Short mmCIF file of C-alpha atoms in Angstrom, two decimals:
data_model
loop_
_atom_site.label_atom_id
_atom_site.label_comp_id
_atom_site.label_asym_id
_atom_site.label_seq_id
_atom_site.Cartn_x
_atom_site.Cartn_y
_atom_site.Cartn_z
CA UNK A 15 -117.97 55.39 -16.02
CA UNK A 16 -115.09 53.35 -15.52
CA UNK A 17 -111.98 53.80 -13.68
CA UNK A 18 -108.80 51.42 -13.55
CA UNK A 19 -107.38 51.36 -9.86
CA UNK A 20 -104.52 49.10 -8.80
CA UNK A 21 -103.81 49.18 -5.56
CA UNK A 22 -101.80 47.26 -2.94
CA UNK A 23 -101.50 47.54 0.74
CA UNK A 24 -100.99 46.31 4.07
CA UNK A 25 -101.48 46.19 7.72
CA UNK A 26 -98.65 47.87 9.90
CA UNK A 27 -99.40 48.15 13.91
CA UNK A 28 -98.44 51.43 14.93
CA UNK A 29 -98.18 52.56 19.09
CA UNK A 30 -98.32 51.37 22.59
CA UNK A 31 -100.86 49.53 22.74
CA UNK A 32 -100.46 48.79 19.05
CA UNK A 33 -103.30 49.56 16.68
CA UNK A 34 -103.78 48.46 12.94
CA UNK A 35 -102.98 50.81 10.20
CA UNK A 36 -103.67 49.77 6.48
CA UNK A 37 -101.49 51.83 4.14
CA UNK A 38 -100.27 51.44 0.50
CA UNK A 39 -96.98 50.18 -0.25
CA UNK A 40 -95.17 52.44 -2.57
CA UNK A 41 -91.87 52.24 -3.96
CA UNK A 42 -91.83 55.84 -5.55
CA UNK A 43 -92.21 57.81 -2.19
CA UNK A 44 -89.89 57.74 0.88
CA UNK A 45 -91.93 58.08 4.05
CA UNK A 46 -94.44 56.48 6.17
CA UNK A 47 -97.34 58.27 6.91
CA UNK A 48 -100.71 57.79 8.49
CA UNK A 49 -103.77 59.90 9.15
CA UNK A 50 -103.54 61.84 12.24
CA UNK A 51 -106.32 62.43 14.89
CA UNK A 52 -106.17 66.27 14.50
CA UNK A 53 -106.28 65.73 10.37
CA UNK A 54 -108.11 68.21 8.39
CA UNK A 55 -110.18 66.74 5.01
CA UNK A 56 -109.04 63.05 6.34
CA UNK A 57 -111.64 60.13 4.99
CA UNK A 58 -114.17 59.20 7.33
CA UNK A 59 -114.88 55.77 5.37
CA UNK A 60 -113.47 53.81 3.11
CA UNK A 61 -115.29 52.02 -0.03
CA UNK A 62 -112.60 49.18 0.26
CA UNK A 63 -114.64 47.89 3.30
CA UNK A 64 -111.76 48.08 5.59
CA UNK A 65 -112.20 50.33 9.16
CA UNK A 66 -109.93 53.25 8.91
CA UNK A 67 -107.88 54.31 12.08
CA UNK A 68 -106.27 57.84 13.18
CA UNK A 69 -103.37 57.70 14.70
CA UNK A 70 -103.21 60.05 17.94
CA UNK A 71 -99.56 60.25 19.46
CA UNK A 72 -101.22 61.15 23.16
CA UNK A 73 -102.84 57.63 23.03
CA UNK A 74 -99.52 55.78 22.49
CA UNK A 75 -97.21 55.60 25.73
CA UNK A 76 -94.13 55.24 23.03
CA UNK A 77 -94.74 58.10 21.05
CA UNK A 78 -92.33 61.03 20.86
CA UNK A 79 -92.78 63.81 18.58
CA UNK A 80 -89.85 64.92 16.62
CA UNK A 81 -88.66 68.40 17.13
CA UNK A 82 -87.19 70.92 14.26
CA UNK A 83 -83.87 70.94 15.93
CA UNK A 84 -83.62 66.88 16.25
CA UNK A 85 -80.97 65.60 14.26
CA UNK A 86 -83.25 63.95 11.88
CA UNK A 87 -85.22 67.04 11.12
CA UNK A 88 -81.99 68.70 10.14
CA UNK A 89 -80.44 66.05 8.04
CA UNK A 90 -83.78 65.77 5.67
CA UNK A 91 -84.94 69.22 5.74
CA UNK A 92 -81.41 71.21 5.06
CA UNK A 93 -83.11 74.73 4.61
CA UNK A 94 -85.18 74.43 7.89
CA UNK A 95 -82.63 75.34 10.81
CA UNK A 96 -82.60 79.00 10.27
CA UNK A 97 -86.53 79.14 11.02
CA UNK A 98 -86.47 76.38 13.97
CA UNK A 99 -87.04 77.51 17.70
CA UNK A 100 -87.22 75.64 20.52
CA UNK A 101 -90.44 73.80 20.90
CA UNK A 102 -91.20 74.12 17.36
CA UNK A 103 -92.15 70.65 15.50
CA UNK A 104 -90.70 68.97 12.59
CA UNK A 105 -92.91 69.29 9.81
CA UNK A 106 -93.04 67.46 6.55
CA UNK A 107 -95.04 67.97 3.16
CA UNK A 108 -95.25 65.30 0.05
CA UNK A 109 -97.05 65.92 -3.06
CA UNK A 110 -97.78 63.03 -5.22
CA UNK A 111 -97.97 62.81 -9.11
CA UNK A 112 -102.12 62.73 -9.17
CA UNK A 113 -101.49 66.34 -7.58
CA UNK A 114 -102.96 64.95 -3.97
CA UNK A 115 -100.97 66.00 -1.09
CA UNK A 116 -100.36 65.23 2.58
CA UNK A 117 -98.65 67.42 5.30
CA UNK A 118 -98.09 66.89 9.06
CA UNK A 119 -95.57 66.67 11.23
CA UNK A 120 -93.00 63.57 12.43
CA UNK A 121 -93.22 61.25 15.66
CA UNK A 122 -91.30 58.48 16.80
CA UNK A 123 -93.21 55.11 17.87
CA UNK A 124 -93.12 51.49 17.71
CA UNK A 125 -93.99 49.90 14.75
CA UNK A 126 -94.90 46.42 15.47
CA UNK A 127 -93.01 44.00 12.85
CA UNK A 128 -92.22 40.00 12.69
CA UNK A 129 -89.32 38.16 11.75
CA UNK A 130 -89.46 35.22 9.65
CA UNK A 131 -88.23 32.20 12.14
CA UNK A 132 -89.03 29.00 10.17
CA UNK A 133 -91.25 27.62 7.27
CA UNK A 134 -94.32 29.93 7.11
CA UNK A 135 -93.71 30.71 10.76
CA UNK A 136 -92.43 34.15 12.33
CA UNK A 137 -92.08 35.68 15.88
CA UNK A 138 -92.40 39.31 16.78
CA UNK A 139 -90.61 42.25 17.37
CA UNK A 140 -90.59 45.72 16.81
CA UNK A 141 -88.68 48.69 15.73
CA UNK A 142 -88.32 52.61 16.62
CA UNK A 143 -89.56 54.13 13.46
CA UNK A 144 -89.59 57.90 12.40
CA UNK A 145 -93.23 58.50 10.96
CA UNK A 146 -95.13 61.45 9.29
CA UNK A 147 -98.35 62.25 11.53
CA UNK A 148 -100.88 63.30 8.59
CA UNK A 149 -102.58 66.51 9.64
CA UNK A 150 -104.14 67.58 6.17
CA UNK A 151 -104.52 65.56 3.45
CA UNK A 152 -105.48 67.22 -0.19
CA UNK A 153 -106.74 65.43 -3.65
CA UNK A 154 -107.42 62.11 -3.57
CA UNK A 155 -105.68 61.51 -0.50
CA UNK A 156 -109.01 63.29 1.29
CA UNK A 157 -111.59 60.99 -0.62
CA UNK A 158 -113.43 57.75 0.66
CA UNK A 159 -113.01 56.27 -2.85
CA UNK A 160 -110.34 53.90 -2.24
CA UNK A 161 -109.45 55.23 1.18
CA UNK A 162 -106.40 53.99 3.52
CA UNK A 163 -104.76 54.75 6.89
CA UNK A 164 -101.78 56.15 4.69
CA UNK A 165 -98.97 55.50 2.76
CA UNK A 166 -95.52 53.26 3.44
CA UNK A 167 -92.77 54.42 1.03
CA UNK A 168 -90.23 52.28 -0.03
CA UNK A 169 -87.78 54.85 -1.51
CA UNK A 170 -84.12 55.05 -1.17
CA UNK A 171 -83.83 58.34 1.37
CA UNK A 172 -82.87 58.02 4.79
CA UNK A 173 -86.47 58.66 5.72
CA UNK A 174 -88.06 55.61 4.45
CA UNK A 175 -88.88 53.04 6.83
CA UNK A 176 -86.39 50.55 5.17
CA UNK A 177 -83.78 53.10 5.64
CA UNK A 178 -84.46 53.20 9.52
CA UNK A 179 -84.60 49.67 9.85
CA UNK A 180 -81.46 49.19 8.09
CA UNK A 181 -79.46 51.91 10.44
CA UNK A 182 -80.71 50.18 13.36
CA UNK A 183 -79.00 46.71 11.73
CA UNK A 184 -82.40 45.07 11.82
CA UNK A 185 -82.52 44.41 8.28
CA UNK A 186 -80.47 44.45 4.95
CA UNK A 187 -81.28 47.12 2.32
CA UNK A 188 -83.06 45.00 -0.34
CA UNK A 189 -86.61 43.95 -0.83
CA UNK A 190 -88.70 42.05 -3.49
CA UNK A 191 -92.63 42.05 -4.07
CA UNK A 192 -94.52 39.66 -5.98
CA UNK A 193 -97.84 41.08 -7.26
CA UNK A 194 -100.69 38.67 -8.44
CA UNK A 195 -102.30 39.87 -11.03
CA UNK A 196 -105.02 37.16 -10.91
CA UNK A 197 -106.19 36.28 -7.73
CA UNK A 198 -104.98 39.50 -5.89
CA UNK A 199 -102.20 39.40 -2.99
CA UNK A 200 -98.99 38.40 -3.30
CA UNK A 201 -95.77 38.77 -1.25
CA UNK A 202 -93.88 41.68 0.15
CA UNK A 203 -90.22 40.76 1.36
CA UNK A 204 -87.52 42.57 2.88
CA UNK A 205 -84.11 40.58 2.71
CA UNK A 206 -82.41 38.51 0.46
CA UNK A 207 -84.74 36.00 -1.67
CA UNK A 208 -82.51 33.16 -2.61
CA UNK A 209 -85.21 31.23 -5.09
CA UNK A 210 -86.59 32.16 -7.59
CA UNK A 211 -83.15 33.19 -8.95
CA UNK A 212 -83.11 36.49 -10.95
CA UNK A 213 -81.01 38.52 -13.44
CA UNK A 214 -80.40 42.07 -12.41
CA UNK A 215 -79.82 45.42 -14.16
CA UNK A 216 -78.13 48.17 -12.86
CA UNK A 217 -79.68 51.47 -11.05
CA UNK A 218 -79.44 54.71 -12.90
CA UNK A 219 -77.88 57.12 -10.13
CA UNK A 220 -81.06 59.27 -8.77
CA UNK A 221 -82.08 59.47 -5.37
CA UNK A 222 -85.71 60.33 -5.96
CA UNK A 223 -87.02 57.29 -8.18
CA UNK A 224 -86.08 53.34 -8.86
CA UNK A 225 -84.55 54.22 -12.50
CA UNK A 226 -82.92 51.61 -15.12
CA UNK A 227 -81.45 52.05 -18.68
CA UNK A 228 -83.63 51.16 -21.40
CA UNK A 229 -82.12 49.68 -24.23
CA UNK A 230 -84.57 48.80 -26.62
CA UNK A 231 -88.32 47.88 -27.05
CA UNK A 232 -89.78 45.11 -29.54
CA UNK A 233 -93.57 43.92 -30.03
CA UNK A 234 -93.09 40.10 -31.14
CA UNK A 235 -89.80 40.60 -32.10
CA UNK A 236 -90.67 44.05 -34.06
CA UNK A 237 -88.50 46.86 -32.79
CA UNK A 238 -89.65 50.14 -32.25
CA UNK A 239 -87.65 53.19 -32.43
CA UNK A 240 -86.66 54.98 -29.59
CA UNK A 241 -86.67 59.01 -29.67
CA UNK A 242 -82.85 60.35 -30.23
CA UNK A 243 -81.49 63.73 -30.20
CA UNK A 244 -78.05 65.07 -29.58
CA UNK A 245 -78.76 64.90 -25.34
CA UNK A 246 -79.36 61.31 -25.91
CA UNK A 247 -75.96 60.93 -26.64
CA UNK A 248 -75.09 61.52 -23.05
CA UNK A 249 -78.51 61.09 -21.22
CA UNK A 250 -79.51 57.55 -20.61
CA UNK A 251 -83.14 56.35 -21.61
CA UNK A 252 -84.31 55.98 -17.86
CA UNK A 253 -87.40 53.85 -16.96
CA UNK A 254 -88.92 54.54 -13.86
CA UNK A 255 -90.18 51.43 -11.36
CA UNK A 256 -92.83 52.17 -9.47
CA UNK A 257 -95.36 50.05 -7.49
CA UNK A 258 -97.42 53.41 -6.34
CA UNK A 259 -98.57 53.85 -10.16
CA UNK A 260 -100.90 51.56 -11.83
CA UNK A 261 -100.43 52.04 -15.21
CA UNK A 262 -97.28 51.74 -17.81
CA UNK A 263 -96.93 55.47 -19.30
CA UNK A 264 -94.31 56.14 -22.51
CA UNK A 265 -93.43 59.24 -24.47
CA UNK A 266 -95.17 60.01 -27.48
CA UNK A 267 -93.16 58.41 -29.84
CA UNK A 268 -92.90 55.06 -28.03
CA UNK A 269 -96.09 55.18 -27.37
CA UNK A 270 -97.76 55.98 -30.71
CA UNK A 271 -95.34 53.34 -32.26
CA UNK A 272 -96.57 50.72 -29.66
CA UNK A 273 -100.14 51.25 -30.08
CA UNK A 274 -99.70 50.87 -33.89
CA UNK A 275 -98.07 47.80 -33.41
CA UNK A 276 -101.05 46.39 -30.62
CA UNK A 277 -103.80 47.54 -33.12
CA UNK A 278 -102.30 46.16 -36.25
CA UNK A 279 -102.34 42.77 -34.56
CA UNK A 280 -106.24 42.47 -35.08
CA UNK A 281 -106.78 44.55 -38.53
CA UNK A 282 -110.32 43.32 -38.40
CA UNK A 283 -111.32 44.77 -34.97
CA UNK A 284 -111.68 48.55 -34.43
CA UNK A 285 -110.75 49.66 -30.93
CA UNK A 286 -112.93 52.63 -29.10
CA UNK A 287 -112.32 55.07 -26.00
CA UNK A 288 -113.58 54.48 -22.86
CA UNK A 289 -112.99 57.63 -20.58
CA UNK A 290 -111.60 59.65 -23.21
CA UNK A 291 -107.88 57.86 -22.44
CA UNK A 292 -108.26 54.34 -22.61
CA UNK A 293 -108.32 52.36 -26.10
CA UNK A 294 -110.57 49.34 -25.66
CA UNK A 295 -111.85 46.09 -27.44
CA UNK A 296 -114.65 43.73 -27.21
CA UNK A 297 -112.67 40.35 -27.43
CA UNK A 298 -113.92 37.06 -26.06
CA UNK A 299 -111.27 34.98 -26.33
CA UNK A 300 -108.21 34.58 -24.59
CA UNK A 301 -106.39 37.84 -24.57
CA UNK A 302 -102.90 36.35 -24.66
CA UNK A 303 -103.79 34.77 -27.80
CA UNK A 304 -105.16 37.62 -29.55
CA UNK A 305 -102.54 40.16 -29.28
CA UNK A 306 -98.57 40.45 -29.26
CA UNK A 307 -95.94 40.17 -26.39
CA UNK A 308 -94.11 43.45 -25.77
CA UNK A 309 -90.56 43.17 -24.91
CA UNK A 310 -88.42 45.80 -22.73
CA UNK A 311 -84.36 45.43 -23.11
CA UNK A 312 -82.37 46.99 -20.35
CA UNK A 313 -78.90 47.10 -19.58
CA UNK A 314 -76.67 43.89 -18.99
CA UNK A 315 -79.08 41.96 -21.42
CA UNK A 316 -81.88 41.95 -18.99
CA UNK A 317 -85.63 41.58 -20.32
CA UNK A 318 -88.74 42.50 -19.08
CA UNK A 319 -91.43 40.59 -21.07
CA UNK A 320 -94.99 42.07 -20.95
CA UNK A 321 -97.79 39.50 -21.85
CA UNK A 322 -101.38 41.04 -23.23
CA UNK A 323 -102.90 40.21 -19.85
CA UNK A 324 -100.40 42.34 -18.15
CA UNK A 325 -100.60 45.54 -20.48
CA UNK A 326 -104.60 45.10 -20.86
CA UNK A 327 -107.08 45.04 -18.04
CA UNK A 328 -110.66 43.86 -18.11
CA UNK A 329 -113.85 46.08 -17.21
CA UNK A 330 -116.41 43.38 -18.24
CA UNK A 331 -116.61 39.87 -19.47
CA UNK A 332 -115.61 40.70 -23.04
CA UNK A 333 -114.46 43.71 -22.75
CA UNK A 334 -110.28 44.65 -22.74
CA UNK A 335 -108.64 47.87 -22.26
CA UNK A 336 -105.04 49.06 -22.77
CA UNK A 337 -103.11 50.02 -19.74
CA UNK A 338 -100.67 51.99 -21.82
CA UNK A 339 -100.50 55.34 -21.79
CA UNK A 340 -99.27 58.51 -23.62
CA UNK A 341 -96.74 59.97 -21.34
CA UNK A 342 -97.52 63.42 -19.67
CA UNK A 343 -95.59 62.55 -16.50
CA UNK A 344 -92.21 64.74 -16.74
CA UNK A 345 -89.20 65.26 -14.64
CA UNK A 346 -87.97 68.53 -13.32
CA UNK A 347 -85.30 68.78 -16.06
CA UNK A 348 -88.52 68.75 -18.26
CA UNK A 349 -87.38 65.49 -19.61
CA UNK A 350 -90.36 62.82 -20.46
CA UNK A 351 -90.46 59.89 -17.77
CA UNK A 352 -91.25 56.17 -18.92
CA UNK A 353 -92.83 54.50 -16.00
CA UNK A 354 -93.61 51.06 -15.54
CA UNK A 355 -96.62 50.69 -13.08
CA UNK A 356 -98.59 47.87 -11.05
CA UNK A 357 -100.16 46.16 -14.01
CA UNK A 358 -97.12 45.35 -15.95
CA UNK A 359 -95.56 44.64 -12.51
CA UNK A 360 -97.82 41.93 -11.83
CA UNK A 361 -96.92 38.12 -12.19
CA UNK A 362 -93.26 38.76 -11.53
CA UNK A 363 -90.92 38.52 -8.41
CA UNK A 364 -89.31 41.99 -8.44
CA UNK A 365 -86.30 42.72 -6.04
CA UNK A 366 -84.50 45.91 -5.32
CA UNK A 367 -81.13 45.48 -4.13
CA UNK A 368 -80.07 49.18 -2.92
CA UNK A 369 -76.87 47.45 -1.29
CA UNK A 370 -75.67 46.88 -4.83
CA UNK A 371 -77.51 49.39 -6.49
CA UNK A 372 -79.44 46.72 -9.21
CA UNK A 373 -83.03 45.84 -9.74
CA UNK A 374 -83.81 42.54 -11.28
CA UNK A 375 -87.00 40.55 -12.14
CA UNK A 376 -88.42 36.90 -13.00
CA UNK A 377 -91.53 35.79 -14.07
CA UNK A 378 -93.45 33.86 -11.21
CA UNK A 379 -96.54 32.66 -9.93
CA UNK A 380 -97.06 35.36 -6.66
CA UNK A 381 -99.76 32.89 -5.67
CA UNK A 382 -97.18 30.38 -4.68
CA UNK A 383 -94.01 30.85 -2.46
CA UNK A 384 -90.46 32.11 -2.33
CA UNK A 385 -87.46 31.18 -0.29
CA UNK A 386 -85.67 33.90 1.79
CA UNK A 387 -82.80 33.87 3.70
CA UNK A 388 -82.52 34.61 7.53
CA UNK A 389 -79.38 36.85 7.85
CA UNK A 390 -78.53 35.75 11.69
CA UNK A 391 -78.38 32.18 11.00
CA UNK A 392 -77.96 31.86 7.26
CA UNK A 393 -80.98 29.60 7.21
CA UNK A 394 -83.68 29.35 4.06
CA UNK A 395 -86.89 29.80 4.97
CA UNK A 396 -90.34 28.92 2.56
CA UNK A 397 -92.47 31.86 2.51
CA UNK A 398 -95.59 31.62 0.87
CA UNK A 399 -98.37 34.43 -0.35
CA UNK A 400 -101.04 35.32 1.68
CA UNK A 401 -104.15 36.56 0.47
CA UNK A 402 -106.03 39.34 2.44
CA UNK A 403 -109.57 39.44 0.05
CA UNK A 404 -110.42 39.10 -3.41
CA UNK A 405 -108.99 41.25 -6.20
CA UNK A 406 -111.22 42.09 -8.58
CA UNK A 407 -114.82 43.59 -7.62
CA UNK A 408 -117.17 46.06 -9.13
CA UNK A 409 -118.18 48.97 -7.17
CA UNK A 410 -120.80 51.94 -8.32
CA UNK A 411 -120.41 50.95 -11.96
CA UNK A 412 -116.69 51.43 -11.70
CA UNK A 413 -114.25 49.14 -12.14
CA UNK A 414 -111.49 48.57 -9.61
CA UNK A 415 -108.69 46.39 -9.00
CA UNK A 416 -108.27 46.13 -5.06
CA UNK A 417 -105.13 44.27 -5.06
CA UNK A 418 -103.88 43.58 -1.84
CA UNK A 419 -100.18 42.95 -0.71
CA UNK A 420 -99.21 41.16 2.35
CA UNK A 421 -95.88 41.57 4.28
CA UNK A 422 -93.57 39.04 4.56
CA UNK A 423 -89.94 37.90 5.09
CA UNK A 424 -87.60 40.02 7.33
CA UNK A 425 -90.73 41.58 8.67
CA UNK A 426 -94.13 40.60 8.91
CA UNK A 427 -97.45 42.06 10.27
CA UNK A 428 -99.42 39.67 12.48
#
């Protein structure tokens, strides 16, 4: 049995005295939450080999539970005020695309962070952040399979850690990630990256996701036809960029054309199906030499090049599977989603500039360094990738890509 699981996570410190928490970094959600001491169905151990920690607000001298009459709660849940009574907590609930969910209540506490102070140097700082105290988990979040302490959402909502740090004038509302698809690890940077330079495309207005406008797709220069309808003349073909998802998803008509052109590059090799979903090949050479490059073209003439090693994943020495999937993901409107996950985002510096409502990227060696700007002094500092551990290993006969992400730039965890 094979399962592709691409996971980027980092370590935070929360509370007084501070305790370590390992959380997944997710650009597709808006909340920082961790498993709470009274949690139901929380995993007790993780097959990632990391220690799991339960957050106990009573054990932190700086923790303060958020009431339902708090301004934060009123602004976040506009319909909750009618049912609010003195002493009631501000509750939250989040459901993710895989069907798993988390629910609990909000707590305000210190999150220990660090600020870049020189080339490869940081100084300690802290911020008061409202976080979710996870009291009940369901689905995959309750399993020990790749279990973590919680999720760090980097969406655009006011509940996100980025927005809260920005409102406290600690950081700018922009961040970047560089995910090393070969060796694991990478860089996550809050603030302005000045090198390498990137080109940007506008964000399509959507408070839920980071959406950009797709203009065309080609495979080694051969264009594929995008779905057209009467609505397409007034609707933009949107693509979601989401670091919390592993694979890339396309609507039926796009997916079928992509697969046809990819498979046509190896007419003498017949693909076979693994786990009833992955089309796979036996291939012993360099995968980039045997299959075509896929180019996605976006508004403002910016292209996203996906090389074969960025859309194939390896499950044995000579066994490769395609990481493109037929999209069953739909928005509330019923419109099919096109989504780019970690596999195709790897080996690129991707920047989310919420202040200017653009996203940009460039190919980059994510095991190397980037240059960032300190907003207070104006100085530019060198930040190097920090690997936490190996990214590729086999566990219980399942192939897992445990790709780890270390925070850098405007805030870093010691």
